[in-house]
PDB file of C-alpha atoms in Angstrom:
ATOM      1  CA  MET D   1     108.350  60.201  85.171  1.00 46.00           C
ATOM      2  CA  PRO D   2     109.061  63.942  85.438  1.00 45.00           C
ATOM      3  CA  GLU D   3     110.435  65.898  82.510  1.00 56.00           C
ATOM      4  CA  PRO D   4     114.261  65.667  82.378  1.00 63.00           C
ATOM      5  CA  THR D   5     115.890  68.842  83.655  1.00 84.00           C
ATOM      6  CA  THR D   6     119.581  67.909  83.764  1.00 94.00           C
ATOM      7  CA  THR D   7     121.208  68.096  80.337  1.00 96.00           C
ATOM      8  CA  VAL D   8     124.175  65.855  79.607  1.00 97.00           C
ATOM      9  CA  LEU D   9     126.363  66.407  76.558  1.00 98.00           C
ATOM     10  CA  VAL D  10     127.648  62.992  75.462  1.00 97.00           C
ATOM     11  CA  VAL D  11     130.737  63.347  73.270  1.00 98.00           C
ATOM     12  CA  GLU D  12     131.345  59.936  71.723  1.00 95.00           C
ATOM     13  CA  ASP D  13     132.046  58.644  68.222  1.00 94.00           C
ATOM     14  CA  GLU D  14     131.279  54.930  68.753  1.00 93.00           C
ATOM     15  CA  ASP D  15     127.675  54.096  67.846  1.00 93.00           C
ATOM     16  CA  SER D  16     127.251  51.329  70.425  1.00 92.00           C
ATOM     17  CA  PHE D  17     128.273  53.613  73.296  1.00 92.00           C
ATOM     18  CA  VAL D  18     126.131  56.493  71.998  1.00 95.00           C
ATOM     19  CA  GLU D  19     123.069  54.263  71.813  1.00 95.00           C
ATOM     20  CA  ALA D  20     123.604  52.689  75.243  1.00 93.00           C
ATOM     21  CA  LEU D  21     124.272  56.047  76.917  1.00 94.00           C
ATOM     22  CA  THR D  22     121.348  57.786  75.231  1.00 95.00           C
ATOM     23  CA  ILE D  23     118.880  55.097  76.287  1.00 95.00           C
ATOM     24  CA  GLY D  24     120.352  54.480  79.739  1.00 95.00           C
ATOM     25  CA  LEU D  25     120.691  58.129  80.720  1.00 95.00           C
ATOM     26  CA  ALA D  26     117.194  58.964  79.470  1.00 95.00           C
ATOM     27  CA  ARG D  27     115.841  56.149  81.666  1.00 94.00           C
ATOM     28  CA  GLU D  28     117.667  57.700  84.612  1.00 94.00           C
ATOM     29  CA  GLY D  29     115.948  61.039  83.974  1.00 94.00           C
ATOM     30  CA  PHE D  30     118.634  62.936  82.063  1.00 96.00           C
ATOM     31  CA  ARG D  31     118.168  64.945  78.870  1.00 96.00           C
ATOM     32  CA  VAL D  32     120.875  63.795  76.429  1.00 97.00           C
ATOM     33  CA  GLN D  33     122.550  65.748  73.625  1.00 97.00           C
ATOM     34  CA  VAL D  34     125.129  63.946  71.455  1.00 98.00           C
ATOM     35  CA  ALA D  35     128.228  65.197  69.654  1.00 98.00           C
ATOM     36  CA  ARG D  36     130.121  62.733  67.428  1.00 97.00           C
ATOM     37  CA  ASP D  37     133.435  64.606  67.238  1.00 97.00           C
ATOM     38  CA  GLY D  38     135.411  67.213  69.132  1.00 96.00           C
ATOM     39  CA  ALA D  39     134.549  70.135  66.870  1.00 97.00           C
ATOM     40  CA  GLN D  40     130.827  69.396  67.104  1.00 97.00           C
ATOM     41  CA  ALA D  41     131.194  69.072  70.890  1.00 98.00           C
ATOM     42  CA  LEU D  42     132.569  72.593  71.221  1.00 98.00           C
ATOM     43  CA  THR D  43     129.811  74.049  69.032  1.00 97.00           C
ATOM     44  CA  LEU D  44     127.066  72.113  70.810  1.00 97.00           C
ATOM     45  CA  PHE D  45     128.462  72.994  74.235  1.00 98.00           C
ATOM     46  CA  ASP D  46     127.975  76.704  73.518  1.00 96.00           C
ATOM     47  CA  ALA D  47     124.492  76.138  72.068  1.00 96.00           C
ATOM     48  CA  VAL D  48     123.148  73.778  74.744  1.00 94.00           C
ATOM     49  CA  LEU D  49     125.019  74.868  77.904  1.00 95.00           C
ATOM     50  CA  PRO D  50     124.850  71.370  79.437  1.00 97.00           C
ATOM     51  CA  ASP D  51     124.903  70.607  83.150  1.00 96.00           C
ATOM     52  CA  LEU D  52     127.520  67.874  82.644  1.00 97.00           C
ATOM     53  CA  VAL D  53     129.772  66.599  79.847  1.00 98.00           C
ATOM     54  CA  LEU D  54     130.638  62.929  79.265  1.00 97.00           C
ATOM     55  CA  LEU D  55     133.721  63.115  77.075  1.00 96.00           C
ATOM     56  CA  ASP D  56     135.612  60.452  75.145  1.00 94.00           C
ATOM     57  CA  VAL D  57     139.332  61.115  74.682  1.00 93.00           C
ATOM     58  CA  MET D  58     139.892  59.615  71.231  1.00 93.00           C
ATOM     59  CA  LEU D  59     137.680  61.688  68.941  1.00 95.00           C
ATOM     60  CA  PRO D  60     137.804  62.785  65.299  1.00 94.00           C
ATOM     61  CA  LYS D  61     138.707  66.404  64.446  1.00 95.00           C
ATOM     62  CA  VAL D  62     139.527  67.694  67.966  1.00 95.00           C
ATOM     63  CA  SER D  63     140.789  65.373  70.721  1.00 95.00           C
ATOM     64  CA  GLY D  64     138.896  64.949  73.966  1.00 95.00           C
ATOM     65  CA  ILE D  65     141.890  66.410  75.818  1.00 95.00           C
ATOM     66  CA  ASP D  66     141.669  69.595  73.728  1.00 96.00           C
ATOM     67  CA  VAL D  67     137.875  69.724  74.102  1.00 97.00           C
ATOM     68  CA  CYS D  68     138.251  69.416  77.882  1.00 97.00           C
ATOM     69  CA  ARG D  69     140.883  72.141  77.943  1.00 96.00           C
ATOM     70  CA  GLU D  70     138.705  74.515  75.859  1.00 96.00           C
ATOM     71  CA  ILE D  71     135.555  73.900  77.889  1.00 97.00           C
ATOM     72  CA  ARG D  72     137.435  74.296  81.154  1.00 96.00           C
ATOM     73  CA  ALA D  73     138.874  77.640  79.987  1.00 96.00           C
ATOM     74  CA  LYS D  74     135.355  79.100  79.837  1.00 94.00           C
ATOM     75  CA  SER D  75     133.212  77.006  82.188  1.00 95.00           C
ATOM     76  CA  LYS D  76     133.207  75.091  85.457  1.00 95.00           C
ATOM     77  CA  VAL D  77     130.668  72.558  84.132  1.00 97.00           C
ATOM     78  CA  PRO D  78     131.452  69.048  85.409  1.00 97.00           C
ATOM     79  CA  ILE D  79     133.358  66.912  82.897  1.00 98.00           C
ATOM     80  CA  ILE D  80     133.715  63.150  83.172  1.00 97.00           C
ATOM     81  CA  MET D  81     136.045  61.504  80.698  1.00 95.00           C
ATOM     82  CA  VAL D  82     134.734  58.117  79.560  1.00 92.00           C
ATOM     83  CA  THR D  83     137.395  56.448  77.475  1.00 85.00           C
ATOM     84  CA  ALA D  84     139.219  53.287  76.450  1.00 84.00           C
ATOM     85  CA  LYS D  85     142.507  54.927  77.419  1.00 80.00           C
ATOM     86  CA  GLY D  86     142.900  53.617  80.942  1.00 74.00           C
ATOM     87  CA  SER D  87     146.576  53.860  81.842  1.00 83.00           C
ATOM     88  CA  GLU D  88     147.664  55.837  84.881  1.00 89.00           C
ATOM     89  CA  ILE D  89     149.252  58.551  82.724  1.00 91.00           C
ATOM     90  CA  ASP D  90     146.059  58.895  80.634  1.00 87.00           C
ATOM     91  CA  THR D  91     143.994  59.315  83.798  1.00 89.00           C
ATOM     92  CA  VAL D  92     146.423  61.846  85.267  1.00 92.00           C
ATOM     93  CA  VAL D  93     146.522  63.889  82.039  1.00 91.00           C
ATOM     94  CA  GLY D  94     142.714  63.896  81.811  1.00 89.00           C
ATOM     95  CA  LEU D  95     142.334  65.081  85.381  1.00 92.00           C
ATOM     96  CA  GLU D  96     145.102  67.671  85.055  1.00 93.00           C
ATOM     97  CA  VAL D  97     143.569  69.298  81.959  1.00 94.00           C
ATOM     98  CA  GLY D  98     140.308  69.762  83.831  1.00 95.00           C
ATOM     99  CA  ALA D  99     138.212  66.596  84.005  1.00 96.00           C
ATOM    100  CA  ASP D 100     136.386  66.069  87.290  1.00 96.00           C
ATOM    101  CA  ASP D 101     136.447  62.285  86.968  1.00 94.00           C
ATOM    102  CA  TYR D 102     137.849  59.650  84.619  1.00 94.00           C
ATOM    103  CA  VAL D 103     136.105  56.347  83.839  1.00 92.00           C
ATOM    104  CA  SER D 104     137.677  53.627  81.695  1.00 88.00           C
ATOM    105  CA  LYS D 105     135.699  51.572  79.172  1.00 86.00           C
ATOM    106  CA  PRO D 106     134.121  49.159  79.558  1.00 84.00           C
ATOM    107  CA  TYR D 107     132.097  50.603  82.399  1.00 87.00           C
ATOM    108  CA  ARG D 108     128.873  49.803  84.207  1.00 91.00           C
ATOM    109  CA  LEU D 109     126.068  52.288  83.583  1.00 93.00           C
ATOM    110  CA  ARG D 110     124.922  52.288  87.219  1.00 94.00           C
ATOM    111  CA  GLU D 111     128.408  53.235  88.411  1.00 94.00           C
ATOM    112  CA  LEU D 112     128.724  55.926  85.737  1.00 94.00           C
ATOM    113  CA  VAL D 113     125.352  57.424  86.734  1.00 95.00           C
ATOM    114  CA  ALA D 114     126.385  57.371  90.406  1.00 95.00           C
ATOM    115  CA  ARG D 115     129.606  59.201  89.509  1.00 95.00           C
ATOM    116  CA  MET D 116     127.614  61.724  87.454  1.00 95.00           C
ATOM    117  CA  ARG D 117     125.269  62.405  90.345  1.00 95.00           C
ATOM    118  CA  ALA D 118     128.183  62.767  92.768  1.00 95.00           C
ATOM    119  CA  VAL D 119     129.925  65.297  90.512  1.00 95.00           C
ATOM    120  CA  LEU D 120     126.661  67.193  89.998  1.00 95.00           C
ATOM    121  CA  ARG D 121     126.062  67.360  93.760  1.00 91.00           C
ATOM    122  CA  ARG D 122     129.434  69.065  94.177  1.00 88.00           C
ATOM    123  CA  SER D 123     128.885  71.538  91.342  1.00 80.00           C
ATOM    124  CA  PRO D 124     127.390  74.989  91.917  1.00 72.00           C
ATOM    125  CA  GLY D 125     123.813  75.685  90.918  1.00 59.00           C
ATOM    126  CA  ASP D 126     120.451  74.042  91.407  1.00 47.00           C
ATOM    127  CA  VAL D 127     120.301  70.279  91.607  1.00 44.00           C
ATOM    128  CA  SER D 128     117.566  68.674  89.540  1.00 47.00           C
ATOM    129  CA  PRO D 129     115.837  65.415  90.562  1.00 45.00           C
ATOM    130  CA  ALA D 130     117.878  63.475  87.973  1.00 48.00           C
ATOM    131  CA  ALA D 131     121.126  64.865  89.354  1.00 48.00           C
ATOM    132  CA  ALA D 132     120.114  64.179  92.938  1.00 47.00           C
ATOM    133  CA  GLY D 133     119.212  60.583  92.225  1.00 52.00           C
ATOM    134  CA  GLY D 134     115.542  60.797  91.391  1.00 49.00           C
ATOM    135  CA  ASP D 135     112.489  61.030  93.595  1.00 42.00           C
ATOM    136  CA  ALA D 136     113.290  61.076  97.323  1.00 34.00           C
ATOM    137  CA  GLU D 137     110.324  58.770  97.987  1.00 33.00           C
ATOM    138  CA  ALA D 138     112.034  56.042  95.986  1.00 32.00           C
ATOM    139  CA  LEU D 139     114.814  55.863  98.576  1.00 28.00           C
TER     140      LEU D 139
END
């Protein structure tokens, strides 16, 4: 498998989701960085400059809504909110503060990865094999 070239910042405080995302996304060819709270997410975002952010809403220290707002103020990086808050108003607020997509927990990893790749295809910049869906020969 080629070296991962698309970096995903996973912002999640629940261990089970962190573990599943880290393993699953690595298998799909993504490089994964993890932040466990909103403050760490903002610091790590500036240090890593990820290609995509998977962002929980309910986080310690700084909420996911505030993290999204701060990232969006300085970057057009794709942001997908992945959260247990699944009401219509929660989705609308997430999208209005700058998220590109909103996925409610529980979710299926294959669908999440497909959404990630779709958002990455629409974002400016080079598209890595992981973002494009892997090796074209596998299609």
